[in-house]
Amino acid sequence: MLTRNAIPMLCVALLVGCKGGEGTPLPSAPGFNLQLKDSVITLMQGDSKDILVTIQPENGFAADVNFTLVQPSADKLTASFAPSSSKTQTKLTIKAPMELPVNTYSLFIKGTSGSLKKTFELKVNVTKSPLITVGGKIKNLIGGNIQGATVRIRGFNNTESTDTSDASGKFMIKGVLAPYTATVQLSDGETHTFQTLNLPNPTLNLFSSKGIISATDVTVAGTLSGGAGVPNPINTVSQVVYASITENLGIKGFSPGQGGPYTIKLTQLNEKVAEGQVFALQWQANLSGATSIPVTYTGFGTSSKFISGGASATGKDISLDPVSQSVLSGNVNLPLPAGLTLVWKSLGAALVPRGGFVLAADYSNSTSFTYAIPTPDILKNRYVLAVGAVSDRGSGLILNRAGLSAAQTQPFTLKAPPFLTAPADTATNAGNVLSWNKGTFTSPFFVVRYQDLLGATRYVYTTSTSYAAPLEKNMQYTWNLIALDGFANADAFVQEDALPFGYPNAGSMLDFDFGASKEQTFTTAP
């Protein structure tokens, strides 16, 4: 029997036995954490990486975890989970697009299971890739866009990709390791290979008139009057030039006794209607065979600018009014390179970049020349002098100097043009290495053409003076080359503005030194 004094002692004993009154601890609730090997990774533009995300269960957790990814940045990596829900682990695949800016990005991996949520922050350092996207354009000999050509890009790592040029001549190939080789194949099998390129936006100017281009046949017609009279009097010539809005060019010339009505027909590139302006010039000349030297200009006139709305424009009548004149001179610096012979000189007045009036054609061997020039305002500083020569190796040379002014004397220093060296002309048992000499050109860019008897034509574009060609055994080939001086490397040749209106011709508004070898043949070994 407990006494009154015993009750407090019992309470003390109970309190001591219960550790100060605490209850029995409850077991922890099941849960999980997310584990990754690394919290910071580095990824190059264009590359991808797989990351293992492991679920660490706690207190008997055995439920599925659903995975999502949050990217706060406006610039995002591509990402996916496989699987998107798991009890153990998932694989996160992330990729940095080529166009993703170089930066450090925070990716928040979220795992959710019912009311339970866990987040792991993964930092991704995106670095610049050596791979580039090559988005270029294909043009033909006269600057026309080529559609439907197959473009094959082989990177420095020998990875190849292809695309087809669209109606604007454009193509795009991603993931290219520079320097790269670009090969264009036309529908008839003709190929054009550009070596050692680095530019992401090359303009591939093919030395070929082939290819599907945007072209329209147009006609412009009218009647000339005034000047010294029409038809042209004795020893008097005239020219009518149509310059379109997009700088297509058509020319009609009249000899003594001709003139009055004129019709100009031409194929316009990338322009579907007759639109622009017509210019006419008449002059007295010293005429002897193919040589024509201007003496006195007797009339100049223009039409108003027009848009026909169709492929034909008629009634573009022009009255020739008196025109002022001056002179322009040139000197060929002596001595000429060994084996080089001066053949011709020419004088032009450009209305568009491709050219304009052809005023003088001089086939004398004189190294000094002075020509009369017309001086209406529209022709000021647009005169062009050119000189042609040929070497004893059969190579031709053209030097063209543009943007000249009245009363100016232009010096010409002629260079020895490039020539073929091996295989020798008519050689048999030839190997596959083609080689040539650059002459006295300083930094030439070469376009080498070789063709077998079956008709397969190939062009190689290079700054090198040799090329190991994939030739067939026991096959006869013809080959030749052209060269344009003044290109430090292949990238300089494929710059967008390197050849703004196609390959230049004498009389165009571009300074250039042009060489062309003679054509030779050889037969490969069996």
Coordinates of C-alpha atoms in Angstrom, one line a residue:
M1 CA 0.0 0.0 0.0
L2 CA 1.4 3.3 -1.1
T3 CA 1.7 6.0 1.4
R4 CA 1.2 9.8 0.7
N5 CA 5.0 10.2 0.9
A6 CA 5.7 7.4 -1.5
I7 CA 3.7 8.9 -4.4
P8 CA 6.2 11.7 -5.2
M9 CA 9.0 9.2 -5.2
L10 CA 7.2 7.1 -7.7
C11 CA 6.6 10.1 -10.0
V12 CA 10.4 10.9 -9.8
A13 CA 11.2 7.3 -10.7
L14 CA 8.8 7.4 -13.7
L15 CA 10.2 10.7 -14.9
V16 CA 13.8 9.3 -14.7
G17 CA 12.7 6.2 -16.5
C18 CA 11.1 8.2 -19.3
K19 CA 14.2 10.4 -20.0
G20 CA 12.6 13.6 -18.8
G21 CA 9.2 12.9 -20.3
E22 CA 10.3 12.3 -24.1
G23 CA 8.2 9.9 -26.2
T24 CA 9.6 7.1 -28.6
P25 CA 11.1 8.7 -31.9
L26 CA 9.0 8.2 -35.1
P27 CA 10.7 6.6 -38.2
S28 CA 11.9 9.0 -41.0
A29 CA 9.6 9.3 -44.1
P30 CA 10.9 7.8 -47.4
G31 CA 12.6 10.2 -49.7
F32 CA 15.3 10.6 -52.4
N33 CA 18.2 12.8 -53.6
L34 CA 19.7 13.3 -57.1
Q35 CA 23.3 12.5 -57.8
L36 CA 25.5 13.5 -60.8
K37 CA 29.1 12.8 -61.2
D38 CA 29.9 16.4 -62.0
S39 CA 28.1 19.7 -61.2
V40 CA 30.1 21.6 -64.0
I41 CA 30.8 20.3 -67.5
T42 CA 32.2 21.8 -70.7
L43 CA 30.6 21.4 -74.0
M44 CA 31.7 22.6 -77.4
Q45 CA 29.3 24.2 -79.9
G46 CA 27.8 21.4 -82.0
D47 CA 28.7 18.7 -79.5
S48 CA 26.5 16.6 -77.3
K49 CA 27.0 14.7 -74.0
D50 CA 25.2 12.0 -72.0
I51 CA 25.0 12.6 -68.3
L52 CA 23.9 9.8 -65.8
V53 CA 21.4 11.1 -63.2
T54 CA 21.2 8.6 -60.3
I55 CA 18.3 8.4 -57.8
Q56 CA 19.5 7.9 -54.2
P57 CA 16.6 6.4 -52.2
E58 CA 16.2 7.1 -48.5
N59 CA 14.2 5.3 -45.9
G60 CA 12.9 2.7 -48.2
F61 CA 11.9 5.0 -51.0
A62 CA 11.0 2.9 -54.1
A63 CA 8.6 5.1 -56.1
D64 CA 9.1 6.4 -59.7
V65 CA 10.7 9.8 -60.1
N66 CA 9.7 12.0 -63.0
F67 CA 12.4 14.2 -64.6
T68 CA 12.2 17.6 -66.1
L69 CA 14.7 20.3 -67.0
V70 CA 14.5 24.0 -66.5
Q71 CA 16.7 26.5 -68.5
P72 CA 16.3 30.1 -67.4
S73 CA 18.4 31.5 -70.2
A74 CA 16.7 32.7 -73.5
D75 CA 19.5 30.8 -75.3
K76 CA 18.9 27.1 -74.7
L77 CA 20.6 23.8 -75.2
T78 CA 18.6 20.9 -76.5
A79 CA 18.0 18.2 -73.9
S80 CA 16.1 15.0 -73.3
F81 CA 15.8 12.3 -70.6
A82 CA 15.8 8.6 -71.3
P83 CA 13.7 7.4 -69.6
S84 CA 11.7 10.4 -68.4
S85 CA 10.6 8.4 -65.3
S86 CA 12.6 5.9 -63.3
K87 CA 13.1 4.3 -60.0
T88 CA 16.9 4.1 -60.3
Q89 CA 18.5 6.4 -62.9
T90 CA 18.1 8.2 -66.1
K91 CA 20.3 9.5 -68.9
L92 CA 20.2 13.2 -69.7
T93 CA 21.4 14.0 -73.2
I94 CA 22.3 17.6 -73.9
K95 CA 23.6 19.3 -77.0
A96 CA 24.9 22.7 -77.7
P97 CA 23.6 24.0 -81.1
M98 CA 26.3 25.4 -83.4
E99 CA 24.7 28.8 -83.2
L100 CA 24.5 28.9 -79.3
P101 CA 26.5 31.8 -78.0
V102 CA 29.6 30.9 -76.0
N103 CA 28.6 31.3 -72.3
T104 CA 28.0 29.4 -69.0
Y105 CA 24.5 28.1 -68.7
S106 CA 22.6 26.9 -65.6
L107 CA 20.4 23.8 -66.1
F108 CA 18.1 22.8 -63.3
I109 CA 17.4 19.0 -63.2
K110 CA 14.1 18.5 -61.3
G111 CA 13.0 15.1 -60.0
T112 CA 9.4 14.8 -58.8
S113 CA 7.6 12.0 -57.0
G114 CA 4.2 12.8 -55.7
S115 CA 4.7 15.7 -53.3
L116 CA 8.5 15.1 -53.1
K117 CA 10.7 17.4 -55.2
K118 CA 14.5 17.6 -55.6
T119 CA 16.6 19.9 -57.8
F120 CA 20.2 19.6 -58.9
E121 CA 21.9 22.6 -60.7
L122 CA 24.2 21.6 -63.5
K123 CA 26.4 24.3 -65.0
V124 CA 27.4 24.0 -68.7
N125 CA 30.4 25.9 -70.1
V126 CA 29.8 26.2 -73.8
T127 CA 33.0 26.8 -75.8
K128 CA 33.5 27.9 -79.4
S129 CA 33.6 25.1 -81.9
P130 CA 36.2 24.9 -84.7
L131 CA 33.4 23.6 -86.9
I132 CA 31.7 26.2 -89.1
T133 CA 28.5 26.4 -91.2
V134 CA 29.4 26.9 -94.8
G135 CA 26.6 28.9 -96.4
G136 CA 27.6 30.1 -99.9
K137 CA 26.5 30.8 -103.4
I138 CA 27.3 29.4 -106.8
K139 CA 27.6 31.6 -109.9
N140 CA 28.6 30.9 -113.5
L141 CA 31.1 32.6 -115.8
I142 CA 29.0 35.7 -116.3
G143 CA 27.7 35.9 -112.7
G144 CA 24.4 34.0 -113.2
N145 CA 23.0 32.1 -110.2
I146 CA 23.2 28.3 -110.7
Q147 CA 20.3 26.3 -109.4
G148 CA 20.2 22.5 -108.9
A149 CA 24.0 21.9 -108.5
T150 CA 25.2 19.4 -106.0
V151 CA 27.7 20.8 -103.6
R152 CA 30.0 18.5 -101.6
I153 CA 32.1 19.8 -98.8
R154 CA 34.9 17.7 -97.4
G155 CA 36.3 19.0 -94.1
F156 CA 39.9 18.8 -92.9
N157 CA 38.8 15.8 -90.9
N158 CA 37.6 14.1 -94.1
T159 CA 34.0 14.3 -93.1
E160 CA 31.8 15.0 -96.2
S161 CA 28.3 16.5 -96.5
T162 CA 26.2 17.6 -99.5
D163 CA 23.5 20.1 -100.4
T164 CA 21.8 21.3 -103.5
S165 CA 21.8 24.9 -104.6
D166 CA 18.5 26.7 -104.7
A167 CA 17.1 29.2 -107.3
S168 CA 19.4 31.9 -105.9
G169 CA 22.4 29.6 -106.2
K170 CA 22.6 29.3 -102.4
F171 CA 23.6 26.2 -100.4
M172 CA 24.3 25.5 -96.7
I173 CA 26.3 22.7 -95.0
K174 CA 26.8 22.6 -91.2
G175 CA 29.6 21.1 -89.1
V176 CA 32.5 21.7 -91.4
L177 CA 36.1 21.6 -90.1
A178 CA 38.2 24.2 -92.1
P179 CA 40.2 24.2 -94.2
Y180 CA 37.8 22.4 -96.5
T181 CA 37.4 21.4 -100.2
A182 CA 34.2 22.3 -102.0
T183 CA 33.2 20.4 -105.1
V184 CA 30.3 21.5 -107.3
Q185 CA 28.8 19.0 -109.7
L186 CA 26.5 20.2 -112.5
S187 CA 23.7 18.1 -114.0
D188 CA 25.8 16.9 -116.9
G189 CA 28.6 15.6 -114.6
E190 CA 30.9 18.6 -115.0
T191 CA 32.8 19.2 -111.7
H192 CA 34.5 22.2 -110.1
T193 CA 36.7 21.7 -107.1
F194 CA 37.9 24.6 -104.9
Q195 CA 40.8 23.7 -102.7
T196 CA 41.9 25.0 -99.2
L197 CA 38.9 27.2 -98.3
N198 CA 38.2 28.7 -94.8
L199 CA 35.4 31.2 -95.4
P200 CA 32.0 30.4 -94.0
N201 CA 30.3 32.3 -96.9
P202 CA 32.1 31.6 -100.1
T203 CA 30.9 32.7 -103.6
L204 CA 32.0 29.9 -105.9
N205 CA 32.5 31.5 -109.3
L206 CA 32.6 28.7 -111.8
F207 CA 34.5 29.2 -115.0
S208 CA 31.7 27.7 -117.0
S209 CA 28.6 29.0 -118.9
K210 CA 26.7 25.9 -117.9
G211 CA 24.1 25.5 -115.2
I212 CA 20.5 26.6 -114.8
I213 CA 20.4 30.3 -114.3
S214 CA 17.6 32.9 -114.1
A215 CA 17.8 34.4 -117.6
T216 CA 15.4 36.2 -120.0
D217 CA 15.8 37.1 -123.7
V218 CA 14.9 40.8 -124.2
T219 CA 14.8 43.2 -127.1
V220 CA 15.3 46.9 -127.1
A221 CA 14.7 48.9 -130.3
G222 CA 14.5 52.5 -131.6
T223 CA 16.0 54.9 -134.2
L224 CA 19.1 57.2 -134.2
S225 CA 19.1 60.6 -135.7
G226 CA 21.3 63.8 -135.6
G227 CA 25.0 63.8 -135.2
A228 CA 26.9 63.8 -138.5
G229 CA 23.9 62.2 -140.1
V230 CA 22.5 58.7 -140.4
P231 CA 23.3 56.3 -142.0
N232 CA 26.9 56.9 -140.8
P233 CA 29.0 59.0 -143.3
I234 CA 32.3 57.7 -144.6
N235 CA 34.9 56.8 -142.0
T236 CA 32.2 57.2 -139.3
V237 CA 30.9 54.6 -136.9
S238 CA 28.3 54.5 -134.1
Q239 CA 27.3 52.3 -131.2
V240 CA 24.1 51.9 -129.2
V241 CA 24.4 50.5 -125.7
Y242 CA 21.5 49.2 -123.6
A243 CA 22.3 49.2 -119.8
S244 CA 19.6 47.5 -117.7
I245 CA 18.7 48.4 -114.2
T246 CA 20.6 45.4 -112.8
E247 CA 23.6 46.2 -115.1
N248 CA 23.0 43.7 -117.9
L249 CA 24.7 45.1 -121.1
G250 CA 23.7 44.9 -124.8
I251 CA 25.7 46.6 -127.6
K252 CA 24.9 47.2 -131.3
G253 CA 27.6 48.7 -133.6
F254 CA 27.2 50.3 -137.0
S255 CA 29.9 50.7 -139.7
P256 CA 30.1 53.5 -142.3
G257 CA 26.9 53.5 -144.4
Q258 CA 24.9 51.9 -141.6
G259 CA 22.7 53.2 -138.8
G260 CA 19.3 54.7 -138.1
P261 CA 17.0 52.0 -136.9
Y262 CA 18.6 49.7 -134.2
T263 CA 17.6 46.5 -132.4
I264 CA 19.5 45.1 -129.5
K265 CA 18.9 41.6 -128.4
L266 CA 20.5 40.0 -125.3
T267 CA 20.0 37.5 -122.6
Q268 CA 19.5 39.2 -119.3
L269 CA 20.6 37.6 -116.0
N270 CA 18.3 37.7 -113.0
E271 CA 16.1 40.3 -114.7
K272 CA 12.8 39.4 -116.5
V273 CA 11.8 42.7 -118.3
A274 CA 13.5 45.2 -120.5
E275 CA 14.3 48.1 -118.2
G276 CA 17.0 50.7 -118.0
Q277 CA 18.4 53.2 -120.4
V278 CA 19.9 53.4 -123.9
F279 CA 23.0 55.4 -124.8
A280 CA 24.3 56.2 -128.3
L281 CA 27.6 57.6 -129.6
Q282 CA 28.9 58.4 -133.1
W283 CA 32.5 59.3 -134.1
Q284 CA 34.9 59.6 -137.0
A285 CA 37.7 57.0 -136.9
N286 CA 40.8 55.9 -138.7
L287 CA 39.8 52.5 -140.0
S288 CA 42.2 49.9 -141.3
G289 CA 41.2 46.2 -141.2
A290 CA 40.3 45.3 -137.6
T291 CA 42.0 48.5 -136.3
S292 CA 39.7 51.4 -135.4
I293 CA 41.1 54.5 -133.8
P294 CA 38.7 57.3 -132.8
V295 CA 39.5 60.9 -134.1
T296 CA 36.4 63.1 -133.7
Y297 CA 33.2 62.5 -131.8
T298 CA 30.2 63.8 -133.7
G299 CA 27.3 63.0 -131.4
F300 CA 26.1 61.6 -128.1
G301 CA 22.6 61.0 -126.8
T302 CA 20.5 58.9 -124.4
S303 CA 17.0 57.7 -124.0
S304 CA 15.0 58.4 -120.9
K305 CA 15.0 55.6 -118.3
F306 CA 12.2 53.1 -118.8
I307 CA 10.5 50.0 -117.5
S308 CA 8.7 48.1 -120.3
G309 CA 6.7 45.7 -118.2
G310 CA 7.7 42.9 -120.6
A311 CA 10.7 41.4 -122.5
S312 CA 10.5 44.0 -125.3
A313 CA 11.0 47.8 -125.3
T314 CA 10.5 49.7 -128.6
G315 CA 10.4 53.3 -129.7
K316 CA 13.6 54.2 -127.7
D317 CA 14.6 56.9 -130.2
I318 CA 17.8 58.9 -129.6
S319 CA 18.9 62.2 -131.1
L320 CA 22.7 62.6 -131.2
D321 CA 23.9 66.0 -130.0
P322 CA 27.3 67.6 -130.1
V323 CA 29.7 66.2 -127.5
S324 CA 33.0 67.5 -126.0
Q325 CA 36.2 65.4 -126.2
S326 CA 39.7 65.0 -124.7
V327 CA 42.5 62.4 -124.9
L328 CA 43.7 59.4 -122.9
S329 CA 47.1 57.8 -123.3
G330 CA 49.0 54.7 -122.4
N331 CA 52.6 53.5 -122.4
V332 CA 53.8 49.9 -122.3
N333 CA 56.9 49.8 -120.1
L334 CA 60.0 48.3 -121.8
P335 CA 61.6 45.9 -122.0
L336 CA 58.9 43.3 -122.5
P337 CA 59.4 40.0 -120.6
A338 CA 61.4 37.6 -122.7
G339 CA 59.3 35.9 -125.4
L340 CA 56.3 38.2 -125.0
T341 CA 54.8 40.0 -128.0
L342 CA 52.4 42.9 -127.8
V343 CA 49.3 42.2 -129.9
W344 CA 46.6 44.7 -129.3
K345 CA 45.4 47.7 -127.2
S346 CA 41.8 48.8 -126.6
L347 CA 39.9 51.7 -125.2
G348 CA 36.5 51.6 -123.6
A349 CA 34.0 53.8 -121.8
A350 CA 32.1 51.8 -119.2
L351 CA 28.4 52.4 -118.5
V352 CA 28.0 49.4 -116.2
P353 CA 30.6 47.3 -114.5
R354 CA 30.7 44.8 -117.4
G355 CA 31.6 47.6 -119.9
G356 CA 30.0 50.0 -122.4
F357 CA 31.2 51.7 -125.5
V358 CA 34.2 50.1 -127.3
L359 CA 36.0 53.1 -128.7
A360 CA 39.3 51.9 -130.0
A361 CA 40.7 48.6 -131.2
D362 CA 44.4 49.0 -132.0
Y363 CA 46.3 46.1 -133.5
S364 CA 49.5 47.9 -134.1
N365 CA 52.7 47.0 -132.2
S366 CA 53.3 50.5 -130.9
T367 CA 54.1 50.6 -127.2
S368 CA 52.8 54.2 -126.8
F369 CA 49.3 55.3 -127.7
T370 CA 46.9 58.3 -127.4
Y371 CA 43.2 58.1 -128.1
A372 CA 40.5 60.6 -128.4
I373 CA 37.7 60.2 -125.7
P374 CA 34.2 61.6 -125.4
T375 CA 33.6 63.6 -122.2
P376 CA 29.9 63.8 -121.3
D377 CA 29.4 63.8 -117.6
I378 CA 28.1 60.2 -117.4
L379 CA 31.5 58.9 -118.8
K380 CA 33.8 60.8 -116.5
N381 CA 36.3 58.6 -114.7
R382 CA 34.8 55.6 -116.4
Y383 CA 37.4 55.1 -119.2
V384 CA 39.2 51.7 -119.5
L385 CA 42.4 50.8 -121.2
A386 CA 43.5 47.3 -121.9
V387 CA 46.6 45.6 -123.5
G388 CA 46.9 42.1 -124.9
A389 CA 50.0 40.1 -125.5
V390 CA 51.1 36.5 -126.3
S391 CA 54.1 34.5 -125.2
D392 CA 56.3 32.2 -127.2
R393 CA 54.9 29.4 -125.1
G394 CA 51.4 30.1 -126.6
S395 CA 50.0 31.7 -123.4
G396 CA 47.9 34.9 -123.7
L397 CA 47.9 37.9 -121.4
I398 CA 45.4 40.7 -120.8
L399 CA 46.1 43.7 -118.6
N400 CA 43.1 45.9 -117.8
R401 CA 43.1 49.3 -116.1
A402 CA 39.7 50.9 -115.2
G403 CA 38.4 54.1 -113.7
L404 CA 40.7 56.4 -115.7
S405 CA 40.3 60.1 -116.2
A406 CA 40.6 62.4 -119.2
A407 CA 44.2 63.6 -120.1
Q408 CA 45.7 60.8 -118.0
T409 CA 48.6 58.6 -119.1
Q410 CA 48.4 55.0 -117.9
P411 CA 51.6 52.9 -117.6
F412 CA 51.4 49.2 -118.4
T413 CA 54.0 46.7 -117.1
L414 CA 53.4 43.5 -118.9
K415 CA 54.0 40.2 -117.0
A416 CA 54.9 36.8 -118.5
P417 CA 51.7 34.7 -118.3
P418 CA 51.6 31.2 -116.7
F419 CA 52.2 28.2 -118.9
L420 CA 51.8 24.4 -118.6
T421 CA 54.9 22.4 -117.7
A422 CA 54.0 18.7 -117.1
P423 CA 53.0 16.4 -118.6
A424 CA 54.6 17.8 -121.8
D425 CA 52.4 18.4 -124.8
T426 CA 51.5 15.1 -126.5
A427 CA 53.3 13.1 -123.8
T428 CA 52.6 9.4 -123.4
N429 CA 52.8 7.2 -120.3
A430 CA 52.1 10.3 -118.2
G431 CA 51.5 10.2 -114.5
N432 CA 48.7 11.9 -112.6
V433 CA 50.4 15.0 -111.4
L434 CA 49.6 18.2 -113.4
S435 CA 52.0 21.1 -113.0
W436 CA 52.5 24.6 -114.4
N437 CA 54.6 27.7 -114.1
K438 CA 53.2 31.0 -112.8
G439 CA 55.3 33.1 -115.1
T440 CA 56.0 36.5 -113.5
F441 CA 52.5 36.7 -111.9
T442 CA 53.0 37.5 -108.2
S443 CA 50.0 35.9 -106.5
P444 CA 48.0 34.2 -109.1
F445 CA 44.8 32.1 -108.6
F446 CA 44.5 29.3 -111.2
V447 CA 41.6 27.6 -112.8
V448 CA 42.8 24.3 -114.3
R449 CA 40.6 22.4 -116.8
Y450 CA 41.2 18.8 -117.8
Q451 CA 39.0 16.6 -119.9
D452 CA 39.2 13.0 -121.0
L453 CA 38.0 11.5 -124.4
L454 CA 34.7 10.4 -122.8
G455 CA 33.9 14.1 -122.3
A456 CA 34.0 14.3 -118.5
T457 CA 35.3 17.8 -117.7
R458 CA 36.8 18.8 -114.4
Y459 CA 38.0 22.2 -113.1
V460 CA 40.3 22.7 -110.2
Y461 CA 40.6 26.1 -108.4
T462 CA 43.8 26.6 -106.5
T463 CA 46.8 28.8 -105.7
S464 CA 49.2 25.9 -106.1
T465 CA 51.3 25.2 -109.2
S466 CA 50.5 21.5 -109.2
Y467 CA 47.6 19.1 -108.7
A468 CA 47.4 15.3 -108.3
A469 CA 44.5 14.6 -110.5
P470 CA 42.3 11.4 -110.3
L471 CA 43.1 10.3 -113.8
E472 CA 42.1 7.1 -115.6
K473 CA 44.8 4.8 -116.8
N474 CA 45.6 4.6 -120.6
M475 CA 43.4 7.6 -121.3
Q476 CA 44.0 10.7 -123.5
Y477 CA 43.4 14.1 -121.9
T478 CA 43.3 17.7 -122.9
W479 CA 44.1 20.4 -120.4
N480 CA 44.7 24.1 -120.0
L481 CA 44.4 26.9 -117.4
I482 CA 43.6 30.5 -116.8
A483 CA 45.0 32.7 -114.1
L484 CA 44.0 36.0 -112.4
D485 CA 46.8 37.7 -110.5
G486 CA 46.4 39.5 -107.2
F487 CA 44.9 36.8 -104.9
A488 CA 46.9 36.0 -101.8
N489 CA 45.0 32.8 -101.1
A490 CA 41.9 30.8 -102.1
D491 CA 39.7 32.7 -99.7
A492 CA 40.5 36.0 -101.4
F493 CA 39.1 34.5 -104.6
V494 CA 35.8 33.4 -103.1
Q495 CA 35.1 36.6 -101.3
E496 CA 31.6 37.9 -102.3
D497 CA 33.0 41.0 -104.0
A498 CA 36.1 39.4 -105.6
L499 CA 34.4 38.9 -109.0
P500 CA 31.3 41.1 -108.6
F501 CA 29.9 40.5 -112.2
G502 CA 31.5 37.2 -113.1
Y503 CA 34.9 36.7 -114.7
P504 CA 36.1 40.1 -116.1
N505 CA 36.6 40.9 -119.7
A506 CA 38.7 43.6 -121.4
G507 CA 36.8 46.9 -121.0
S508 CA 35.1 46.0 -117.7
M509 CA 35.3 48.3 -114.6
L510 CA 37.9 46.2 -112.8
D511 CA 41.7 46.3 -112.7
F512 CA 43.1 42.8 -113.5
D513 CA 46.0 40.8 -114.9
F514 CA 44.7 37.7 -116.8
G515 CA 46.7 34.9 -118.2
A516 CA 45.5 31.9 -120.3
S517 CA 47.7 28.9 -121.4
K518 CA 47.4 27.1 -124.7
E519 CA 45.6 23.8 -124.7
Q520 CA 47.8 20.6 -124.6
T521 CA 47.2 16.9 -124.7
F522 CA 48.7 13.9 -122.9
T523 CA 48.0 10.2 -122.5
T524 CA 48.3 8.4 -119.2
A525 CA 50.2 5.2 -118.6
P526 CA 48.4 1.8 -118.9

